Short mmCIF file of C-alpha atoms and ligand atoms in Angstrom, two decimals:
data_model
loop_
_atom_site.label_atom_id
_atom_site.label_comp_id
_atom_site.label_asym_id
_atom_site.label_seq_id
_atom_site.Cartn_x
_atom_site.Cartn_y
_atom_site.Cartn_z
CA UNK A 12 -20.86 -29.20 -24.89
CA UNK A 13 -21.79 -27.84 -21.83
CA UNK A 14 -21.14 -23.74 -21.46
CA UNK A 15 -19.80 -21.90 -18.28
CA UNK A 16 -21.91 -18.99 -17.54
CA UNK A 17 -20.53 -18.49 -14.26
CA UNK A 18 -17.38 -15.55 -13.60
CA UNK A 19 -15.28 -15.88 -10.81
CA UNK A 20 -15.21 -12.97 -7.98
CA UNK A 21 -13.21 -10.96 -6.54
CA UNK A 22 -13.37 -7.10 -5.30
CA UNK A 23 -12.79 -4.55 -2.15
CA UNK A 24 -14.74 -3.91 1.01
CA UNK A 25 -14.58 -0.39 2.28
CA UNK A 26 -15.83 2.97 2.87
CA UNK A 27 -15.42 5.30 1.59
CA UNK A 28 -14.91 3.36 -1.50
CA UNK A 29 -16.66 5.47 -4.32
CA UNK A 30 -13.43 6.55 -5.63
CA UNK A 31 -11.09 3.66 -5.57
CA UNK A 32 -10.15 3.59 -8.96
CA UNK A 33 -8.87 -0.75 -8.20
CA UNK A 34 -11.42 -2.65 -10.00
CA UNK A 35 -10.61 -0.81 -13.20
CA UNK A 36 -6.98 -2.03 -13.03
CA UNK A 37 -8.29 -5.53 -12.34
CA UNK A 38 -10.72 -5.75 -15.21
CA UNK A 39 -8.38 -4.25 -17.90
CA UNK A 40 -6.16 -7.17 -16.22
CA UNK A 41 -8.31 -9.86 -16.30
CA UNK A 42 -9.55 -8.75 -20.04
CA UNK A 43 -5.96 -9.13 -21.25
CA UNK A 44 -5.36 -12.04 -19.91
CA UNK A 45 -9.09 -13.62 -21.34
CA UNK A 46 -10.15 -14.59 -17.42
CA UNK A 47 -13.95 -14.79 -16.57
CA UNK A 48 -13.36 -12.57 -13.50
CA UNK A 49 -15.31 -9.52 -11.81
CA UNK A 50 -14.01 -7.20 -9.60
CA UNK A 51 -16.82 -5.86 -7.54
CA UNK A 52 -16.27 -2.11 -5.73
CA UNK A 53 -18.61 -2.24 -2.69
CA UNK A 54 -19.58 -0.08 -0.19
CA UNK A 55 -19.33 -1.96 3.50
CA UNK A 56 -19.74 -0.17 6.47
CA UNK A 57 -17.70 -0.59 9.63
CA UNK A 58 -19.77 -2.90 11.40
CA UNK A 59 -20.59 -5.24 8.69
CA UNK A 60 -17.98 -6.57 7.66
CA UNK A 61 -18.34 -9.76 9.27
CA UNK A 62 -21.63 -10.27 7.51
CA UNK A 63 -19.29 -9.02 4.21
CA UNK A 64 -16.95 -11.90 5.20
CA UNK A 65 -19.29 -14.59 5.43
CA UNK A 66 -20.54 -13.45 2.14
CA UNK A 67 -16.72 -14.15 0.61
CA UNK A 68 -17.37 -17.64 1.69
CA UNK A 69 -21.40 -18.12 0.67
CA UNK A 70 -20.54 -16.37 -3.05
CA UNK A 71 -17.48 -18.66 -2.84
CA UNK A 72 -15.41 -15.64 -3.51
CA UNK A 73 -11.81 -16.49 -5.12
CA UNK A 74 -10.59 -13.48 -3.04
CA UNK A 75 -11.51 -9.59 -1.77
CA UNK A 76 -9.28 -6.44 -1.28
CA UNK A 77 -9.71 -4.74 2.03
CA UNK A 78 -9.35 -0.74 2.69
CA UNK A 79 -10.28 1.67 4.91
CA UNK A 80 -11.45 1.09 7.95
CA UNK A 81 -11.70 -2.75 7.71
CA UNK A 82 -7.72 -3.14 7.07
CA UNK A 83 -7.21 -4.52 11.04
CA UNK A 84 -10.80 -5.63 11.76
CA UNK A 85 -10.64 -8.21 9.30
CA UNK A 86 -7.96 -10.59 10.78
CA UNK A 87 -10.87 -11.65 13.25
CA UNK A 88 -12.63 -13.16 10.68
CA UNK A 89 -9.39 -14.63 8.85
CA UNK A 90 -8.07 -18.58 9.23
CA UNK A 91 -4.60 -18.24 8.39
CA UNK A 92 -2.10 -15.11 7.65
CA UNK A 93 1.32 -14.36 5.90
CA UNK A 94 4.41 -13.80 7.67
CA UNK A 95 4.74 -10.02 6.58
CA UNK A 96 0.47 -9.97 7.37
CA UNK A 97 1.00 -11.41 11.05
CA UNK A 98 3.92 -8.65 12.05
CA UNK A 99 2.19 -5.51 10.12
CA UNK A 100 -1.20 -6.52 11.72
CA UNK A 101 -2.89 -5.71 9.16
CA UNK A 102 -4.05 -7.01 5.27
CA UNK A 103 -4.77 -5.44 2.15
CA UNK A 104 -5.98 -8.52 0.62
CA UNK A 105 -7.75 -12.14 1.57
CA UNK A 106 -7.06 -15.14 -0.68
CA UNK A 107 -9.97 -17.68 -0.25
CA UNK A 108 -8.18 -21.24 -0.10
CA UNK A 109 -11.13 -23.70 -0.56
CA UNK A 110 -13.50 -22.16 1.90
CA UNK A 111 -10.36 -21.17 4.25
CA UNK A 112 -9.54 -17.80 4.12
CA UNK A 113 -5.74 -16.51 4.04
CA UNK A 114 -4.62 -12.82 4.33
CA UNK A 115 -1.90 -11.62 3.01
CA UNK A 116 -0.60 -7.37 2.81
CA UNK A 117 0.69 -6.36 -0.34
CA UNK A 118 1.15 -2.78 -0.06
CA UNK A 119 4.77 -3.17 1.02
CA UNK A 120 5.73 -5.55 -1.74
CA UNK A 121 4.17 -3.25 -3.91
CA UNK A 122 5.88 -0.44 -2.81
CA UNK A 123 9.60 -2.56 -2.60
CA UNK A 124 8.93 -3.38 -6.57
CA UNK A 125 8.48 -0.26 -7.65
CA UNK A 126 11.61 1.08 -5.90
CA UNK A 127 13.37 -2.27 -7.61
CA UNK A 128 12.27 -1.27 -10.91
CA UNK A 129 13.47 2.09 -10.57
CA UNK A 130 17.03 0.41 -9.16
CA UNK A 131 16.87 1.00 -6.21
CA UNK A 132 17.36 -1.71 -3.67
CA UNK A 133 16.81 -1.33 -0.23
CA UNK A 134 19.12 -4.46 1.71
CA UNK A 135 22.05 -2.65 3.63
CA UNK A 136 20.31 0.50 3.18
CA UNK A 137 19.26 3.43 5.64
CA UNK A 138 15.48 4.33 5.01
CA UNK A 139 13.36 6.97 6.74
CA UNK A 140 9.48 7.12 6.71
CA UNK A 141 7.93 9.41 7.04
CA UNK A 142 4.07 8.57 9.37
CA UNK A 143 3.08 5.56 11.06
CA UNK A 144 -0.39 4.31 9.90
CA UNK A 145 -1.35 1.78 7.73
CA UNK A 146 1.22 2.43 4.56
CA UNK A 147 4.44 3.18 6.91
CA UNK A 148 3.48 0.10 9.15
CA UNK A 149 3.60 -1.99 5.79
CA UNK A 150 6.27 -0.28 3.94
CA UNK A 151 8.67 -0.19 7.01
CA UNK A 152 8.32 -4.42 7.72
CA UNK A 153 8.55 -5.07 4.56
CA UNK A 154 11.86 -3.09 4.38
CA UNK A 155 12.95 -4.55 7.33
CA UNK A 156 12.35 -7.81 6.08
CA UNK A 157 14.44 -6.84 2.96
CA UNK A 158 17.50 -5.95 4.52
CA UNK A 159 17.43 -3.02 5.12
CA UNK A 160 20.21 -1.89 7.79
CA UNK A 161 18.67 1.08 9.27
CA UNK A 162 14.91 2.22 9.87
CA UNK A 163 13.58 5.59 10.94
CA UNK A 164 10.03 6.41 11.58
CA UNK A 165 9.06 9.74 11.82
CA UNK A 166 5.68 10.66 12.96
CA UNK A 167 3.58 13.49 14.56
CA UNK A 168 1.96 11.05 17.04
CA UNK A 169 4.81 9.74 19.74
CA UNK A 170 2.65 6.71 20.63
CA UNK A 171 1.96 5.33 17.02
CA UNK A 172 5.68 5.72 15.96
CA UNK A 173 7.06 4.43 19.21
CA UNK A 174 4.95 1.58 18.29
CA UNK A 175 5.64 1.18 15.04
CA UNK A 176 9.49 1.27 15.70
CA UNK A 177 9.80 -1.18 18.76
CA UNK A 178 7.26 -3.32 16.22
CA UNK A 179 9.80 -2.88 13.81
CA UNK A 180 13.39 -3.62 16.14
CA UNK A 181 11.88 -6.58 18.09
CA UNK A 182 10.17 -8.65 15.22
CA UNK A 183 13.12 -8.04 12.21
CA UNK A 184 16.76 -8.03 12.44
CA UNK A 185 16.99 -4.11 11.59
CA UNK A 186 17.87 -1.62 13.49
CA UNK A 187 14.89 1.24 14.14
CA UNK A 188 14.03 4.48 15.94
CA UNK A 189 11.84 7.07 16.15
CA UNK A 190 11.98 10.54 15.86
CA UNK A 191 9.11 12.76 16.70
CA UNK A 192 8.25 14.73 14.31
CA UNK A 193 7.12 18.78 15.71
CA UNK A 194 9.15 20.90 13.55
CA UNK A 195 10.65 20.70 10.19
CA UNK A 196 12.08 17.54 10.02
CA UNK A 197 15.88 17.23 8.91
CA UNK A 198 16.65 14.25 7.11
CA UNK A 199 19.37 12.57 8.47
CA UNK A 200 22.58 12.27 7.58
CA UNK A 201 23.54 9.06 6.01
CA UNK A 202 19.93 8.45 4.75
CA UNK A 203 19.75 6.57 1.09
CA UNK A 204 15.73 6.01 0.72
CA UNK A 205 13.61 8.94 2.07
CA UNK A 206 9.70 8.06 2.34
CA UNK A 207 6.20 10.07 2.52
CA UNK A 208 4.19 7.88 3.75
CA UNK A 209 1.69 10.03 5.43
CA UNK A 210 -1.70 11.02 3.30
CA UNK A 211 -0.03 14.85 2.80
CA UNK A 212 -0.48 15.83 -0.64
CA UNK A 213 -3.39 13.45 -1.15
CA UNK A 214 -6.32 14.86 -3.70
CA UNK A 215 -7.73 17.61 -2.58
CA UNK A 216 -5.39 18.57 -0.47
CA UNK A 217 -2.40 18.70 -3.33
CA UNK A 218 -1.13 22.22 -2.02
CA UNK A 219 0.25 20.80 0.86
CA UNK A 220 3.68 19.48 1.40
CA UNK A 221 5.47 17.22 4.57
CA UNK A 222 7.23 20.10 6.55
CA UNK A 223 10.73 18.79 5.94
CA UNK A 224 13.77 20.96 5.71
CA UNK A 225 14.11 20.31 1.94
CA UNK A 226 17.57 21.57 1.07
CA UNK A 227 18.81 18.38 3.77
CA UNK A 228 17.28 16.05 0.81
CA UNK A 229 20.54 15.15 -0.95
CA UNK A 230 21.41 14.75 -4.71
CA UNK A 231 21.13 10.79 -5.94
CA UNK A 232 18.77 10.19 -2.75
CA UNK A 233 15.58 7.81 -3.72
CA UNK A 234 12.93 9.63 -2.50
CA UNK A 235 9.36 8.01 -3.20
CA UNK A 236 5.80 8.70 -1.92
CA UNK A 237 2.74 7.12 -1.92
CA UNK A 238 0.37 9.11 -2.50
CA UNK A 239 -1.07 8.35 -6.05
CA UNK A 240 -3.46 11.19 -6.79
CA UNK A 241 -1.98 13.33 -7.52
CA UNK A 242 1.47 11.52 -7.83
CA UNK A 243 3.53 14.47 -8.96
CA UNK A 244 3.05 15.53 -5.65
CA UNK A 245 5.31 18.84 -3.84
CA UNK A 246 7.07 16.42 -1.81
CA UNK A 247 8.61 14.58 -4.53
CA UNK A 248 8.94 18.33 -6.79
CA UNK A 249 10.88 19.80 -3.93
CA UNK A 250 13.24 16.80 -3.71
CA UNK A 251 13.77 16.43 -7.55
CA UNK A 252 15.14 20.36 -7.46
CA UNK A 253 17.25 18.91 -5.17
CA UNK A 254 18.52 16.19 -7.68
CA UNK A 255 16.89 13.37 -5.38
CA UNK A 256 15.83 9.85 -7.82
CA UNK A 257 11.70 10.43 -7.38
CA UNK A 258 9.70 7.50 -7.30
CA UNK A 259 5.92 8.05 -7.43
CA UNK A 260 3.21 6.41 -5.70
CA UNK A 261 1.69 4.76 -9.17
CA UNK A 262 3.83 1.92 -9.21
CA UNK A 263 3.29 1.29 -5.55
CA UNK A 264 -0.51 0.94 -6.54
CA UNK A 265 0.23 -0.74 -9.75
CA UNK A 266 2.04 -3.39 -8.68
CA UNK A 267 0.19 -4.47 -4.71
CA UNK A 268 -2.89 -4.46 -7.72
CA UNK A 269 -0.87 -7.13 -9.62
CA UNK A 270 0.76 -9.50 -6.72
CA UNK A 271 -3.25 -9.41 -6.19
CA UNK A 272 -3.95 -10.76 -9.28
CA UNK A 273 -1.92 -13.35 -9.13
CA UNK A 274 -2.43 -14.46 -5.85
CA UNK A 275 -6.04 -14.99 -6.87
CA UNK A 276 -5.56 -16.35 -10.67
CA UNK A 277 -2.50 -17.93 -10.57
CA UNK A 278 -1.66 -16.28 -13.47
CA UNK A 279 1.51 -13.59 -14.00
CA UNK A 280 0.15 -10.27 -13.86
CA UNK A 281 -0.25 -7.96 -17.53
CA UNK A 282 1.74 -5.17 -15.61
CA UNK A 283 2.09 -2.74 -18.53
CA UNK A 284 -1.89 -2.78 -19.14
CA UNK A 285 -2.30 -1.79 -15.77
CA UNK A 286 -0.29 0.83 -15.65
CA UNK A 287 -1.67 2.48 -18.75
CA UNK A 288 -5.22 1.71 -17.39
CA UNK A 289 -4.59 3.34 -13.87
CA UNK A 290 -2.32 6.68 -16.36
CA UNK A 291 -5.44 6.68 -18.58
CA UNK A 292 -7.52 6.75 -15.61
CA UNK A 293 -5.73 9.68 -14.27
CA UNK A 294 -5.67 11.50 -17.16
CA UNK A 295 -2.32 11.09 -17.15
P1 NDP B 20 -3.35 6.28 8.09
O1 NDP B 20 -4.54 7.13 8.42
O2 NDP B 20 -3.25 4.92 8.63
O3 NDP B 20 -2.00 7.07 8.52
C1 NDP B 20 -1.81 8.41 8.19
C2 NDP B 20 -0.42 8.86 8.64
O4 NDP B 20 -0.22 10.19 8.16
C3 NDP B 20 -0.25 8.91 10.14
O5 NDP B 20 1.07 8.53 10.46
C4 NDP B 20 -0.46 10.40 10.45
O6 NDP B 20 0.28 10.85 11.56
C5 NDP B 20 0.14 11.03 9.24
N1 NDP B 20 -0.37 12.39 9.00
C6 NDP B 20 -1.58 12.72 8.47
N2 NDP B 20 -1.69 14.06 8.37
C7 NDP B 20 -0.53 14.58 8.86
C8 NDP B 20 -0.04 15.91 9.05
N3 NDP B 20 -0.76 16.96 8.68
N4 NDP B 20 1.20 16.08 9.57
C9 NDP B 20 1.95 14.99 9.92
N5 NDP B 20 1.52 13.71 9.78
C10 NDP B 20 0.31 13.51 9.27
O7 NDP B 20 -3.30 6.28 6.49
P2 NDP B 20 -2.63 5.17 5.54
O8 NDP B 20 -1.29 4.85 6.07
O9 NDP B 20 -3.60 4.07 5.28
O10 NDP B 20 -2.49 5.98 4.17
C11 NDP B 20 -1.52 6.99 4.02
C12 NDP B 20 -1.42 7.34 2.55
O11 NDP B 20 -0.93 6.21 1.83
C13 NDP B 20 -2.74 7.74 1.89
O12 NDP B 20 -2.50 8.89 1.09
C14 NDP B 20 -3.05 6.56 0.99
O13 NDP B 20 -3.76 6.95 -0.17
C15 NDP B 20 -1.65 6.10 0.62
N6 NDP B 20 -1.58 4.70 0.18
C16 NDP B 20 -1.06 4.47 -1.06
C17 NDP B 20 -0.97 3.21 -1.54
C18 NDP B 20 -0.42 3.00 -2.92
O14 NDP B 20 -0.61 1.90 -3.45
N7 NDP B 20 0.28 3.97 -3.51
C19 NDP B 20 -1.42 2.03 -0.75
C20 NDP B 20 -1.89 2.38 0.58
C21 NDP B 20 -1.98 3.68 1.01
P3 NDP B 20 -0.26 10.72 13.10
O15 NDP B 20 0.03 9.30 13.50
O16 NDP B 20 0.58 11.72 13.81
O17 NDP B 20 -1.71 11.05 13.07
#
């Protein structure tokens, strides 16, 4: 009988990528689920990634994540793309289709089934985010694409969330606008799903807070963020004193990690041994 020696790949491209704590998720994934996979972490620079891309195809890669700074850059070297991936501009993650490679962004998704396994559904809904980069553009398209009734985008920059809002209004059926965002921001009224989705709070910088007018945050509000590390950030404290529904930015991670996995095994994701990986991980 002849023996298979050979695992099937998969990983990230980024940098800084030291940190990304990913390819843990992913293995404790794969383990449970008895697949010869490896998730490789590795270190590409900005200008060469296309060299990184060809390598997906020579290594006959079933698939790679993508992060910082190659998130945009990559759809050059891309064949086909999602619906959700074409309007956000941007993917997370490349599924190689027999030598043709397909990108898809998950981070929204991710984000829209955490909120749906905390209840909280976002069709018909009025949802402000807070930022405009990478994590808003995704989050706010894929609410859009949800249902959602009403979008705002609040951001320091004018020209990123004007952007980001006409993106938003001209490629979905909801309704968005921008508000700049110079002062304490007051969230406004009628407002059902309130969103960080700026990197304030991320690790080291966990003394820091969105300047919001907190005591606008309203009792039974969902408000989620996603920054993961730490995810009991002061956003999300100051708007559970407030008796807001906080959503963390764990199960954002969590489950973009396991639409990943699927997308490149084909097989349903072991959720609940990725999240205790990722807690474990943590410390948590
Ligand atoms: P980007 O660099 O693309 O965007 C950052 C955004 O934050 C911009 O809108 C920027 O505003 C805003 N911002 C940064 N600092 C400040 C500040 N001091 N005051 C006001 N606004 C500020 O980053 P990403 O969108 O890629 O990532 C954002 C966060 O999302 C990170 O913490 C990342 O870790 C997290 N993330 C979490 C995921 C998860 O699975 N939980 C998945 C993906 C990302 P401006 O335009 O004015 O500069």
């Amino acid at each position: 009988m002849s023996k298979n020696y050979r695992a099937e790949l998969v990983g990230a491209f980024g940098n800084p990528i030291d940190e990304n704590p990913t390819g843990v998720m992913e293995e404790a994934a794969f383990a449970a689920k008895g697949l010869n996979f490896r998730y490789l972490t590795v270190k590409v620079e900005k200008d060469d990634l296309e060299a990184a891309m060809n390598g997906v195809k020579a290594f006959n890669m079933k698939g790679i994540n993508l992060t910082i700074p190659h998130k945009v850059n990559v759809l050059k070297y891309l064949d086909e793309l999602s619906e959700a991936a074409s309007i956000i501009g941007a993917v997370n993650m490349v599924v190689n289709k027999d030598g043709k490679l397909w990108g898809e962004n998950t981070d929204g998704k991710g984000f829209l089934i955490s909120l749906k396994n905390e209840g909280v559904s976002v069709e018909g809904k009025q949802v402000v985010i807070l930022g405009a980069g990478g994590a808003a553009r995704a989050i706010g398209v894929e609410c859009a694409l949800a249902g959602a009734k009403k979008i705002i985008i609040v951001n320091r920059n004018r020209e990123r969330g004007e952007e980001l809002a006409g993106l938003i209004s001209d490629k979905t059926a909801a309704a968005c606008e921008y508000v700049e965002w110079n002062s304490s921001y007051q969230v406004a009224d009628g407002t059902d799903i309130f969103i960080n989705a700026t990197c304030i709070g991320l690790y080291p910088d966990v003394n820091s807070k969105p300047d919001v007018d907190y005591d606008t945050v309203k009792p039974g509000m969902a408000v989620s963020d996603v920054v993961f590390n730490d995810p009991n950030t002061l956003f999300l404290q100051e708007a559970a004193k407030r008796g807001a529904h906080t959503i963390n930015g764990l199960g954002m991670l969590v489950n973009q990690g396991a639409l990943n996995f699927t997308l490149w095994t084909g097989v349903e994701a072991p959720v609940d041994v990725m999240v205790d990986t990722l807690k474990k991980e943590f410390g948590l």
